[in-house]
Structures are given as structure tokens and as C-alpha cells.
PDB file of C-alpha atoms in Angstrom:
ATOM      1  CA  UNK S 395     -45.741  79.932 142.058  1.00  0.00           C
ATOM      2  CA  UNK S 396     -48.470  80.120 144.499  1.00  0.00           C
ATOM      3  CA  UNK S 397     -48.999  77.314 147.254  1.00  0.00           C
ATOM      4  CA  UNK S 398     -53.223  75.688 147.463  1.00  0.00           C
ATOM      5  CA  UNK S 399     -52.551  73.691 150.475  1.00  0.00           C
ATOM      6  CA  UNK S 400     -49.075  72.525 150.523  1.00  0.00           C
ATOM      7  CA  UNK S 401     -49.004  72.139 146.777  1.00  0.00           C
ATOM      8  CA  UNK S 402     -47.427  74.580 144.537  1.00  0.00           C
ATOM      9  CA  UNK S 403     -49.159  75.467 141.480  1.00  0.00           C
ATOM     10  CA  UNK S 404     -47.182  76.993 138.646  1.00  0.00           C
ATOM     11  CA  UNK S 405     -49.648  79.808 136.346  1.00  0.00           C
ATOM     12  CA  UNK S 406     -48.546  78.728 132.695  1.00  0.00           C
ATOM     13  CA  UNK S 407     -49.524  82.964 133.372  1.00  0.00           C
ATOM     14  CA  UNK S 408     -45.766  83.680 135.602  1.00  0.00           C
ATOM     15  CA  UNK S 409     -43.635  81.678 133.079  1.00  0.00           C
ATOM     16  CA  UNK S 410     -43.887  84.651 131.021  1.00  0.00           C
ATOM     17  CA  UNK S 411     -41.878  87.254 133.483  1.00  0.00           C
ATOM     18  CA  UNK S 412     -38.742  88.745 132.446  1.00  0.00           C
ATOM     19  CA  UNK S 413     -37.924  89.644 136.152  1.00  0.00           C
ATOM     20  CA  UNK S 414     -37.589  87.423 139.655  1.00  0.00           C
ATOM     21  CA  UNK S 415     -37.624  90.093 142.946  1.00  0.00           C
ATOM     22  CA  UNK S 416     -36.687  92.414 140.523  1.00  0.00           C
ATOM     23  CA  UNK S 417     -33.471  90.991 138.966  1.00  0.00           C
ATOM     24  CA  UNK S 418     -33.694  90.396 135.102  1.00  0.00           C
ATOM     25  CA  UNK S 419     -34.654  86.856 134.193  1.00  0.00           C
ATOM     26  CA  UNK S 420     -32.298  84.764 131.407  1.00  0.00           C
ATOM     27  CA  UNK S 421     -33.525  84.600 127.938  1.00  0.00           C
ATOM     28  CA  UNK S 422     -32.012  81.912 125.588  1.00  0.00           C
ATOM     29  CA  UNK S 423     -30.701  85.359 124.249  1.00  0.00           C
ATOM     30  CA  UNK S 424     -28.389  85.137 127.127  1.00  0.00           C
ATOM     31  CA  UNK S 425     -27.202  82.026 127.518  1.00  0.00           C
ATOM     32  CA  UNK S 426     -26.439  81.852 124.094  1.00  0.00           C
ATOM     33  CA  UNK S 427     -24.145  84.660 124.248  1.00  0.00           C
ATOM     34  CA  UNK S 428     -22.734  84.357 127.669  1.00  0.00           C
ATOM     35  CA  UNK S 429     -18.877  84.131 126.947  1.00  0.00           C
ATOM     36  CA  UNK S 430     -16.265  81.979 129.602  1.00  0.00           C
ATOM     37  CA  UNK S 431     -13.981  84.414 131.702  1.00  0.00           C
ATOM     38  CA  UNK S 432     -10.554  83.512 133.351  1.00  0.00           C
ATOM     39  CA  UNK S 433     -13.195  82.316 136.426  1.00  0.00           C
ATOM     40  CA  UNK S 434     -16.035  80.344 136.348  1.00  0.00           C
ATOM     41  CA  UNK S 435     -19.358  82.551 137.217  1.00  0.00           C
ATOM     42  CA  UNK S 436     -22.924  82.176 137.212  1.00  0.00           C
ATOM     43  CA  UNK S 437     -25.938  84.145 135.494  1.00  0.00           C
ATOM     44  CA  UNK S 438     -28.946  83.241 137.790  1.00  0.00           C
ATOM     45  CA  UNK S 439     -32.618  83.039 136.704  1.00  0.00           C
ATOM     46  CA  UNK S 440     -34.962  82.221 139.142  1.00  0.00           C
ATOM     47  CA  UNK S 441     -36.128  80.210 142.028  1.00  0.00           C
ATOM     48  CA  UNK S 442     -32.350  79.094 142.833  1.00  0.00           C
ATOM     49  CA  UNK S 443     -31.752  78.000 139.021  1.00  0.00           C
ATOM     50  CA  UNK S 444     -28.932  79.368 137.503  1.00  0.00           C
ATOM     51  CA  UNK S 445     -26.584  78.870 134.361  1.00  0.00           C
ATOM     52  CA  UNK S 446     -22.487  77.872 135.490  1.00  0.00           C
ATOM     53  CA  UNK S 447     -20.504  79.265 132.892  1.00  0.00           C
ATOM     54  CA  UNK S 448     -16.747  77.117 133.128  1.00  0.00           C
ATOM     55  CA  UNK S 449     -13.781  79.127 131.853  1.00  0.00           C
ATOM     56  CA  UNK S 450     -13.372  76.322 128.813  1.00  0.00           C
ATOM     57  CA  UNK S 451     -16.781  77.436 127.684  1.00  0.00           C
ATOM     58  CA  UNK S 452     -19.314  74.589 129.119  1.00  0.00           C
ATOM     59  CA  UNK S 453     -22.443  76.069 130.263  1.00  0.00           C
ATOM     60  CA  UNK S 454     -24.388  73.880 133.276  1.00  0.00           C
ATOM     61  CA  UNK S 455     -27.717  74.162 134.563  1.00  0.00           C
ATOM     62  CA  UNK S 456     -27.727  74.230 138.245  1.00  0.00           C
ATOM     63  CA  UNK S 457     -30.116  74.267 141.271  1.00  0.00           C
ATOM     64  CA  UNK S 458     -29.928  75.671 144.399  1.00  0.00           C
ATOM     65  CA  UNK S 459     -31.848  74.375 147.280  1.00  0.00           C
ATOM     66  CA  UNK S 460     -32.257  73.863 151.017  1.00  0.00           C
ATOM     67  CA  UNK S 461     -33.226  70.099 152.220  1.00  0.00           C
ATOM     68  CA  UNK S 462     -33.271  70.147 156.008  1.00  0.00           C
ATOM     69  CA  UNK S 463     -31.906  73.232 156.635  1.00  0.00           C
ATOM     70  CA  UNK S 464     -28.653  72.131 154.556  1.00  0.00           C
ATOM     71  CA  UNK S 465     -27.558  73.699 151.293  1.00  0.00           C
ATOM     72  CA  UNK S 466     -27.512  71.777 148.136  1.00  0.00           C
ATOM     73  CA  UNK S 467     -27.155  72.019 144.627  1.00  0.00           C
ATOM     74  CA  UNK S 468     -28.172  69.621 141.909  1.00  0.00           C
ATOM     75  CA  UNK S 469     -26.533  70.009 138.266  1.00  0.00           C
ATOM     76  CA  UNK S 470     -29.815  69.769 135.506  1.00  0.00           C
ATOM     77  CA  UNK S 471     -27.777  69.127 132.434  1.00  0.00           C
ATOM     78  CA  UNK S 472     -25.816  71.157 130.046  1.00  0.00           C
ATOM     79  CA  UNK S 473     -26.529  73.884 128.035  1.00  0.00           C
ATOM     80  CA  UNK S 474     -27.741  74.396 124.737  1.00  0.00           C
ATOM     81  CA  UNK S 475     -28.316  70.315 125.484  1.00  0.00           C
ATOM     82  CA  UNK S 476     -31.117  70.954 128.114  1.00  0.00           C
ATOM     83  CA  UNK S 477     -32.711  74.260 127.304  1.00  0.00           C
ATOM     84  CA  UNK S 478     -34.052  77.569 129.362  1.00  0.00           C
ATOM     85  CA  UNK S 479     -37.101  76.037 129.083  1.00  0.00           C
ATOM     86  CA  UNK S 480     -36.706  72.238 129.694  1.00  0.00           C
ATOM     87  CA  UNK S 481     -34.125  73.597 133.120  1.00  0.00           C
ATOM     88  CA  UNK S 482     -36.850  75.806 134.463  1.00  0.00           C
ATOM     89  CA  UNK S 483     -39.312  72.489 134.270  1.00  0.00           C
ATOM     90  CA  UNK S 484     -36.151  70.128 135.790  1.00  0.00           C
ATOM     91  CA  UNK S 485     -36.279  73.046 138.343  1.00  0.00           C
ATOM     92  CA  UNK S 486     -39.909  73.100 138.858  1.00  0.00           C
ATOM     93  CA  UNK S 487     -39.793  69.487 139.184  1.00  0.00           C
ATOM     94  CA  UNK S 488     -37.514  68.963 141.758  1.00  0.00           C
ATOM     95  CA  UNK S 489     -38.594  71.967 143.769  1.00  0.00           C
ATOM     96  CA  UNK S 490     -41.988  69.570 143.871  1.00  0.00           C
ATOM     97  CA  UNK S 491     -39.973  66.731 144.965  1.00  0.00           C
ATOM     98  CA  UNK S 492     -39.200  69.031 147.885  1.00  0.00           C
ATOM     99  CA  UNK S 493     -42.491  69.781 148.609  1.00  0.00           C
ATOM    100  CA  UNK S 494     -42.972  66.233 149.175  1.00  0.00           C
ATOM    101  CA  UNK S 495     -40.500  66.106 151.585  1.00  0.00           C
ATOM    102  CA  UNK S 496     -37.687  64.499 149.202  1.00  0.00           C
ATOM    103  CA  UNK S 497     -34.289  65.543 148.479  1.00  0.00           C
ATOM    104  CA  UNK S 498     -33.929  66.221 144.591  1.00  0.00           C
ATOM    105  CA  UNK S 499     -30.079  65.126 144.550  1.00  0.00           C
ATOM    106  CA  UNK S 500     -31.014  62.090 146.604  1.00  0.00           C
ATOM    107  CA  UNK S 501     -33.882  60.976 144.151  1.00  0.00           C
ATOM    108  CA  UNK S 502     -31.913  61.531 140.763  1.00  0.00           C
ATOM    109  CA  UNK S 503     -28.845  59.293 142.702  1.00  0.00           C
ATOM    110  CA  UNK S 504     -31.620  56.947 143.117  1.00  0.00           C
ATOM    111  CA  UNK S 505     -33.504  57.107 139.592  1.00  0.00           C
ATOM    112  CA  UNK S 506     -29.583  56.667 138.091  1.00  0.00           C
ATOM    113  CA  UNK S 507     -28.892  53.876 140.278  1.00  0.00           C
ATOM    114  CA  UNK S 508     -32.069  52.165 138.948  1.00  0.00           C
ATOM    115  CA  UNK S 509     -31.836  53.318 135.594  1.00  0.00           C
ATOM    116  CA  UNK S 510     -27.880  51.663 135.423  1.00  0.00           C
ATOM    117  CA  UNK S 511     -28.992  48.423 136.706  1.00  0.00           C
ATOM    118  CA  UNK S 512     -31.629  48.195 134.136  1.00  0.00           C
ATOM    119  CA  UNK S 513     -29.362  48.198 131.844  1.00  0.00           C
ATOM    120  CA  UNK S 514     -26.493  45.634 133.511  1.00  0.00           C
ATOM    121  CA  UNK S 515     -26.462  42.952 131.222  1.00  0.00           C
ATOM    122  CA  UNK S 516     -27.674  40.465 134.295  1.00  0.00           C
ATOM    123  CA  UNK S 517     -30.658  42.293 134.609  1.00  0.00           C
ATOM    124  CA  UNK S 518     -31.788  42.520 130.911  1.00  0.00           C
ATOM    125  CA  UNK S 519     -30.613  38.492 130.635  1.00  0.00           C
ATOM    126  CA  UNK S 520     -32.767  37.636 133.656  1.00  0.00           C
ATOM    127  CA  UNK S 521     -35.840  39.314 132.224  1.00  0.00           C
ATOM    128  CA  UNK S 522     -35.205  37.957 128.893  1.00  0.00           C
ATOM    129  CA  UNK S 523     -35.274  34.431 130.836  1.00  0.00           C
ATOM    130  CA  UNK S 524     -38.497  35.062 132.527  1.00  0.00           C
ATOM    131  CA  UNK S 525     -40.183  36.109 129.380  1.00  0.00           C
ATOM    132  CA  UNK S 526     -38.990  32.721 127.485  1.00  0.00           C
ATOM    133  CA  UNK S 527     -39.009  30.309 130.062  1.00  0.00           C
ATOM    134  CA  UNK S 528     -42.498  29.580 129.517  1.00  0.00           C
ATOM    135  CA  UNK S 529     -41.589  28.102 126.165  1.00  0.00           C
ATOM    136  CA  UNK S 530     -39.056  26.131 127.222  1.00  0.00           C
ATOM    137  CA  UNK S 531     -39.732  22.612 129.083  1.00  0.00           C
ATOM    138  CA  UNK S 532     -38.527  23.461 132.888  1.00  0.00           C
ATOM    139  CA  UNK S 533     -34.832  21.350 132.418  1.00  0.00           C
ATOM    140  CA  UNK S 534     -33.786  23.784 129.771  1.00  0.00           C
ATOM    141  CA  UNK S 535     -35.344  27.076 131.230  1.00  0.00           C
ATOM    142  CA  UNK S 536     -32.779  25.821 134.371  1.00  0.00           C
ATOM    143  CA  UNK S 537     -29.787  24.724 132.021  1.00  0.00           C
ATOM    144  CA  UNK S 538     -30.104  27.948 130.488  1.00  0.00           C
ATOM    145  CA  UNK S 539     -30.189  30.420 133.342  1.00  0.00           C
ATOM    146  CA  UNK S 540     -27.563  27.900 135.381  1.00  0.00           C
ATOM    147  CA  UNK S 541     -25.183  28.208 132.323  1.00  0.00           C
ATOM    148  CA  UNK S 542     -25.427  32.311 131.949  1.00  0.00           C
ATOM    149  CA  UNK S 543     -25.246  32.011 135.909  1.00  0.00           C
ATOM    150  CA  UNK S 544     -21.644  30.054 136.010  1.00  0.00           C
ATOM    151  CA  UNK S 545     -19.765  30.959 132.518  1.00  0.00           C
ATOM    152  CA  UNK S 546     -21.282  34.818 131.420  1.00  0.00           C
ATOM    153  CA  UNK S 547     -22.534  36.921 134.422  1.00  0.00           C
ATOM    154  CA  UNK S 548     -19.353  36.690 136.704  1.00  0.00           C
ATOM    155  CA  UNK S 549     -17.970  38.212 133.537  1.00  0.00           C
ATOM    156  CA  UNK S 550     -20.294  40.752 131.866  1.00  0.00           C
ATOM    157  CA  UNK S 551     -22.979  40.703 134.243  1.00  0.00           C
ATOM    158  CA  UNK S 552     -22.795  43.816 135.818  1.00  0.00           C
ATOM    159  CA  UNK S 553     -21.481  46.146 132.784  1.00  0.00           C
ATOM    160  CA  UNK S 554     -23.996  48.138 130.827  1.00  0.00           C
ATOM    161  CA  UNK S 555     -25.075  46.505 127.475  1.00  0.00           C
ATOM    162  CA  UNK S 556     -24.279  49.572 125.370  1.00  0.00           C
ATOM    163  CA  UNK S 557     -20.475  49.104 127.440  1.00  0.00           C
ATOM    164  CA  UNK S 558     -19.978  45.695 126.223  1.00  0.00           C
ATOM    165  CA  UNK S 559     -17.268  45.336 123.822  1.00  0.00           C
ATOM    166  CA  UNK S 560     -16.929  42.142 120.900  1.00  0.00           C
ATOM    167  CA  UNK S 561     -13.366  41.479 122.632  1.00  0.00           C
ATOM    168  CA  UNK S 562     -15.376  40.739 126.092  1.00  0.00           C
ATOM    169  CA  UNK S 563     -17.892  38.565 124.636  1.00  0.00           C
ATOM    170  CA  UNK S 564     -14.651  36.680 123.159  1.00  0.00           C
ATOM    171  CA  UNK S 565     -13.353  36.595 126.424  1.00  0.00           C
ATOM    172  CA  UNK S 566     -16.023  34.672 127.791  1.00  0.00           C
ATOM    173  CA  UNK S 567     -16.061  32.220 125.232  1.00  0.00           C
ATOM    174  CA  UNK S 568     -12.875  31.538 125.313  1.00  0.00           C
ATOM    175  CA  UNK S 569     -12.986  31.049 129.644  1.00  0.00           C
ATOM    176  CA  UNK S 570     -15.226  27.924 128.133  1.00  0.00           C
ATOM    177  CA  UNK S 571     -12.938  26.708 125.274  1.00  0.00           C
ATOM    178  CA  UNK S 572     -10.272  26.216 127.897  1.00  0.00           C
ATOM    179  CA  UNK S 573     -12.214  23.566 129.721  1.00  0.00           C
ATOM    180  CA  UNK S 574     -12.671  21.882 126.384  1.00  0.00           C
ATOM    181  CA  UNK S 575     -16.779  22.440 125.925  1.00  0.00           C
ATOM    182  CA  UNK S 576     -16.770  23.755 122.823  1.00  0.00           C
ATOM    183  CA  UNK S 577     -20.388  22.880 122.337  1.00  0.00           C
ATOM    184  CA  UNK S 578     -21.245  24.277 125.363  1.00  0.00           C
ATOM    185  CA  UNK S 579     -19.456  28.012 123.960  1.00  0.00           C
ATOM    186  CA  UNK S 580     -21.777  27.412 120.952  1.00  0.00           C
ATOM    187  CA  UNK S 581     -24.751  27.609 123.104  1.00  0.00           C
ATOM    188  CA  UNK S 582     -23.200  30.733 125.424  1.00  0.00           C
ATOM    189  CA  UNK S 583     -22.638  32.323 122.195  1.00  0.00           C
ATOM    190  CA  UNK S 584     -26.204  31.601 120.683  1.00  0.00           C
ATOM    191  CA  UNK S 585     -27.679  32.951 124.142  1.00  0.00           C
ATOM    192  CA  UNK S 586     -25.590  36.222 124.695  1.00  0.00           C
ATOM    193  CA  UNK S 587     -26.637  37.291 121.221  1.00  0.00           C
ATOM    194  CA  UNK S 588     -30.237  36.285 121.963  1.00  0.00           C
ATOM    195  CA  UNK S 589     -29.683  38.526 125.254  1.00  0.00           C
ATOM    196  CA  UNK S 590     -28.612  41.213 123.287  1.00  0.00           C
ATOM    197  CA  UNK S 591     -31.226  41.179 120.373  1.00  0.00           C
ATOM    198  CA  UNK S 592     -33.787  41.439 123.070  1.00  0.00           C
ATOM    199  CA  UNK S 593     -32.065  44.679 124.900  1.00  0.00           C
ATOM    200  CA  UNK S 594     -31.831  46.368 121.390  1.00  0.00           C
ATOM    201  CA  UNK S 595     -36.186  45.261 120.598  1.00  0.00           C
ATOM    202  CA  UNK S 596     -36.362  47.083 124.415  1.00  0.00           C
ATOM    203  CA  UNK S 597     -34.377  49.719 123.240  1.00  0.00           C
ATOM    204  CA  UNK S 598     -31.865  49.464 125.991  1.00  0.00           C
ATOM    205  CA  UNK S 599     -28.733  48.683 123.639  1.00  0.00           C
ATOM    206  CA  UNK S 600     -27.917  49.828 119.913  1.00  0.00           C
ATOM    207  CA  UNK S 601     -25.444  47.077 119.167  1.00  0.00           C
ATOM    208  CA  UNK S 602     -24.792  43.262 119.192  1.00  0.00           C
ATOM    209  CA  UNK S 603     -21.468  42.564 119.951  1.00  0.00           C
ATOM    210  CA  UNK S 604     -22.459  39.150 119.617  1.00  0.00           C
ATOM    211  CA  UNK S 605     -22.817  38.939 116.184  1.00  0.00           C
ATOM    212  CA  UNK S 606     -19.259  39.542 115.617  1.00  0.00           C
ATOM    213  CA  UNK S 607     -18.016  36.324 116.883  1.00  0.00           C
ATOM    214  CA  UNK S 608     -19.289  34.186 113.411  1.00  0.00           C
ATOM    215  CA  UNK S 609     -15.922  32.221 113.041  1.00  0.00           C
ATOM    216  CA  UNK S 610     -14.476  32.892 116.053  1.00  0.00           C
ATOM    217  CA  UNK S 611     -15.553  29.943 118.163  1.00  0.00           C
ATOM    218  CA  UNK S 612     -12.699  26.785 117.616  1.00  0.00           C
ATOM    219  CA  UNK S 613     -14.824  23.851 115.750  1.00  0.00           C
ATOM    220  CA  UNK S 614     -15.922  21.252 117.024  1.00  0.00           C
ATOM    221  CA  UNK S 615     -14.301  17.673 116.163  1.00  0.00           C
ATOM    222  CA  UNK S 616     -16.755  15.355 115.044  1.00  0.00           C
ATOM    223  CA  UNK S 617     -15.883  11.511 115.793  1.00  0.00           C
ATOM    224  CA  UNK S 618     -18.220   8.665 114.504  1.00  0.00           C
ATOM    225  CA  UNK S 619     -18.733   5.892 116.395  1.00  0.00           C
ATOM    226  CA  UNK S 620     -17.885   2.916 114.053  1.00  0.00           C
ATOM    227  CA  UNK S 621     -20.953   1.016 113.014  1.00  0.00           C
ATOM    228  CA  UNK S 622     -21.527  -2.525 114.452  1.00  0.00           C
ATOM    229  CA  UNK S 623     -20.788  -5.212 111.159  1.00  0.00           C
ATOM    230  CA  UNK S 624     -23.630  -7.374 110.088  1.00  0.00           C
ATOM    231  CA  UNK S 625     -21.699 -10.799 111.085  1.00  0.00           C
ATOM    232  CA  UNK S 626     -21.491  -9.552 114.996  1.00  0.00           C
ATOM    233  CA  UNK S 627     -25.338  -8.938 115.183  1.00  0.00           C
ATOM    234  CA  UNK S 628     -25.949 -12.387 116.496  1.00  0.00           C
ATOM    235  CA  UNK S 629     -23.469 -11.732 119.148  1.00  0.00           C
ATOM    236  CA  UNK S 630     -24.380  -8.778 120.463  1.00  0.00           C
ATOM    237  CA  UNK S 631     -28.288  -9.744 120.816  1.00  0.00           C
ATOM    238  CA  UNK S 632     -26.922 -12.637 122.813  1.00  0.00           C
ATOM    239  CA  UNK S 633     -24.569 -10.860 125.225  1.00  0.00           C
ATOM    240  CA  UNK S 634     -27.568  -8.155 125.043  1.00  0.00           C
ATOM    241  CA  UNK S 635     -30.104 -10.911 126.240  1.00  0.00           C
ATOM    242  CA  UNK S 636     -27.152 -12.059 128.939  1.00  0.00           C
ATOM    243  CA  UNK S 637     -26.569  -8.209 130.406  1.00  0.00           C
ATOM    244  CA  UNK S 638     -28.057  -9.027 133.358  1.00  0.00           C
ATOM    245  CA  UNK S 639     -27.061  -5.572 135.100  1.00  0.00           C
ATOM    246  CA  UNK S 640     -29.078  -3.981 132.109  1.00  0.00           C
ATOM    247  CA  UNK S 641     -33.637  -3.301 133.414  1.00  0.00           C
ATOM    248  CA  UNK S 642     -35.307  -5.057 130.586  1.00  0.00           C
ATOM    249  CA  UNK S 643     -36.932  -2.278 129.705  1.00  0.00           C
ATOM    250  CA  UNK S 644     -33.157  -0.724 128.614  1.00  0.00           C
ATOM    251  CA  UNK S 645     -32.839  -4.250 126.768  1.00  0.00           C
ATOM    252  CA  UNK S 646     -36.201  -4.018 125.050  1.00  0.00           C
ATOM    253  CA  UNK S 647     -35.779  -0.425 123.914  1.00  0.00           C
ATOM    254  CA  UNK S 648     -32.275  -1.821 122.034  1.00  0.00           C
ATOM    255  CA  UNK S 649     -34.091  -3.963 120.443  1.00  0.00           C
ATOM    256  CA  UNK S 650     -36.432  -1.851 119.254  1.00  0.00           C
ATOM    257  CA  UNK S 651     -34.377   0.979 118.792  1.00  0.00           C
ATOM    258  CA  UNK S 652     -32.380  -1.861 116.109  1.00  0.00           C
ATOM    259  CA  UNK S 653     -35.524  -2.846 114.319  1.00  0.00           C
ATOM    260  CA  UNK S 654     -36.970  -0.059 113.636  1.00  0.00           C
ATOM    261  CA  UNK S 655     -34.149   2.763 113.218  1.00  0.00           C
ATOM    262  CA  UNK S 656     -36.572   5.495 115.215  1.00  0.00           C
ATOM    263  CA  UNK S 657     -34.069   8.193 116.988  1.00  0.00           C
ATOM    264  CA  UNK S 658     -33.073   7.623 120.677  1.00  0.00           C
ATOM    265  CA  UNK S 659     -35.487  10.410 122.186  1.00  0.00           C
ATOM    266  CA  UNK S 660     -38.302   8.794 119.629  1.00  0.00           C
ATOM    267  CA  UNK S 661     -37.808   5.326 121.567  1.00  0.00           C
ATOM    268  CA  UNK S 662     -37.228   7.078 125.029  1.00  0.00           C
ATOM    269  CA  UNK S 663     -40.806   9.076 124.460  1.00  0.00           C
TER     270      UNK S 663
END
């Protein structure tokens, strides 16, 4: 590495050396064959990267570095999983990072931290919801986010999708059923999945635990209301026409609504 300014440039040239101040460089060679011991040791390449061999075998890339004076060490990954190559760019990266000013270890925390909230089932609902509110009329894109809001985030909200188990989507369902709105668990159910299916198009999640509830949901009893007999239709238009407490534009609509057999919302619109 040689500095142009205060940025270090990295010759594709120096990648090839097979010494660092005059200490033999690792070769995958190496790390292949590097066998545990009774204590955990290190084989070190270059520029304060070095391979942690544990005595149970696992090999860890690891960084050494100074930020403000202060050691520090920041753990790359795990061998043969992250290769000689790919640790000596993680390396070259962070050692950038530095040159900026920025503390490697505090910067992955931080790219985690983001990366894990991504992923929080809140966050992937709530830009699911911006994306198809817009196709909703405003009263449901508000019902919608109001009912993940109250029954499903104080539940699930801040677990990662790919953590979400069938049994906790069941869970949450059944927190519903208990207050008796089973129709209202229908429609949790139908948006959880639709959650879900989005995370796995966005390639955030590899699994619906949604789908798994198909039967699980108590049915819903469906009671009739009897229909009004042909003899009491004089009746009720006179007790209709008498309702003084109803606007006549509610009595009107009846009417209507009885002479023409359109659906309520039809009538309403």
C-alpha cells in the first residue's frame, strides 16, 4: 500500500508478495493445514490480519488495529467460509474505513444493527404498507396498518422474519379469537402472509409461516337474519313512513333498496 494524499492505494502489483517486513505471508496452503493445539494461537499475514486457530479446530479471521490510539480487533469471518483472499479485501476495507477517520468495529456494529432491523418483521410490514397503500382507498390503508399496529407487531414485530415460527403466527391469532373477532383473525391472517410473501419477493425471508395456518383459524358462525313475510310489508312501510327519528334520505334509500334488490353499498354509492 502506498498513500496519494491521504488515500491508500493498493497495487493489484503487492497482492502478489509472499513476505510482509520479512515474515512469510499465509497461503491457503496454510490455513488449510494449520492443525488446533491444546491453546488457541494465531498465524499472522499481513497488515494486522491474522488467522485464530481455536483448540476445537475453528479457524477466524481477525484484524488488528489502532482507532485513537486504542487497540482493537475486529473478527472478518471464519475460515474456509471467508477466504485468504476475500479476508485480505475485508482487511483492506476496513483499514480504508480508518483512513476516513471511522472505527471498523464501530461501523460493522452499525451496518448489523441496520441490516437486523431491515429484516424485523415491523419494518418489512411497514414498507409493504407504503408500497400498497396507494391502491387502497385511505380508510382501509388506515384499518390495515391500525390492525397490524394493535393485534401483530406488539407480538412479532421486532423478531427477524426468517426467526418467525408457524406456532407464533398461531399465537397471534389466537390473542384475537379470544376477544371473539374471528373475522377480524381472518384478515390478520390474510395480511401476515401477504407480509411475508413480500419479504420472500425482497429476498429477506425463505419461508411463510403463514401459510401453515389453512384450518387453523376457529370458523366463523354464520346467522341469517330471518326474512321479513310478504303479509307484514304493508306494516313496515307504514311504521317506515312514521320513523320520524329516521333523515328521509335513510327512509328513501329503504325504499329503494326494497324495490329494486341493488346491494347496500350499491344504494349508499
Amino acid at each position: 500500500m502506498v498513500k496519494v494524499g491521504k488515500v491508500p492505494v493498493y497495487f493489484p502489483a503487492l497482492k502478489n508478495l509472499t513476505t510482509f517486513r520479512g515474515f512469510p505471508m499465509l497461503s491457503d496452503m496454510k490455513c488449510k493445514n494449520a492443525k488446533p493445539k491444546k491453546k488457541a494461537y494465531k498465524l499472522t499475514d499481513s497488515h494486522g490480519l491474522f488467522l485464530h486457530v481455536m483448540p476445537g479446530g475453528a479457524k477466524t479471521w481477525r484484524y488488528r488495529y489502532r482507532f485513537k490510539k486504542k487497540p482493537q480487533t475486529l473478527t472478518l469471518g471464519r475460515y474456509p467460509a471467508v477466504s485468504l483472499k476475500e479476508a485480505r479485501q475485508k482487511r483492506d476495507d476496513a483499514r480504508l474505513l480508518l483512513d476516513k477517520g471511522k472505527d471498523p468495529g464501530l461501523e460493522k456494529k452499525r451496518q448489523e444493527a441496520v441490516a437486523a432491523i431491515e429484516k424485523s418483521f415491523y419494518s418489512i410490514a411497514c414498507e409493504w404498507h407504503e408500497l400498497k397503500k396507494d391502491q387502497w382507498t385511505p380508510e382501509h390503508a388506515e384499518a390495515v396498518i391500525n390492525s397490524l399496529s394493535r393485534d401483530v407487531f406488539p407480538h412479532i414485530g421486532p423478531f427477524d422474519v426468517d426467526d418467525i415460527k408457524p406456532s407464533q403466527v398461531l399465537s397471534v391469532l389466537r390473542s384475537i379469537e379470544k376477544r371473539g373477532a374471528l373475522e377480524q383473525a381472518r384478515k390478520i391472517l390474510q395480511r401476515i402472509s401477504s407480509v411475508f410473501r413480500y419479504a420472500i419477493q425482497t429476498g429477506r425471508a425463505d419461508y411463510n409461516p403463514a401459510q401453515d395456518m389453512r384450518g387453523a383459524l376457529k370458523p366463523r358462525q354464520v346467522k341469517h337474519m330471518p326474512a321479513l313475510p310478504e303479509k307484514d310489508l304493508p306494516e313496515f312501510f307504514e311504521r317506515l313512513d312514521n320513523a320520524k327519528f329516521l333523515h328521509i334520505t335513510t327512509r328513501l334509500c329503504l325504499r329503494f333498496l326494497l324495490f329494486t334488490v341493488c346491494r347496500s353499498g350499491e344504494v349508499r354509492g
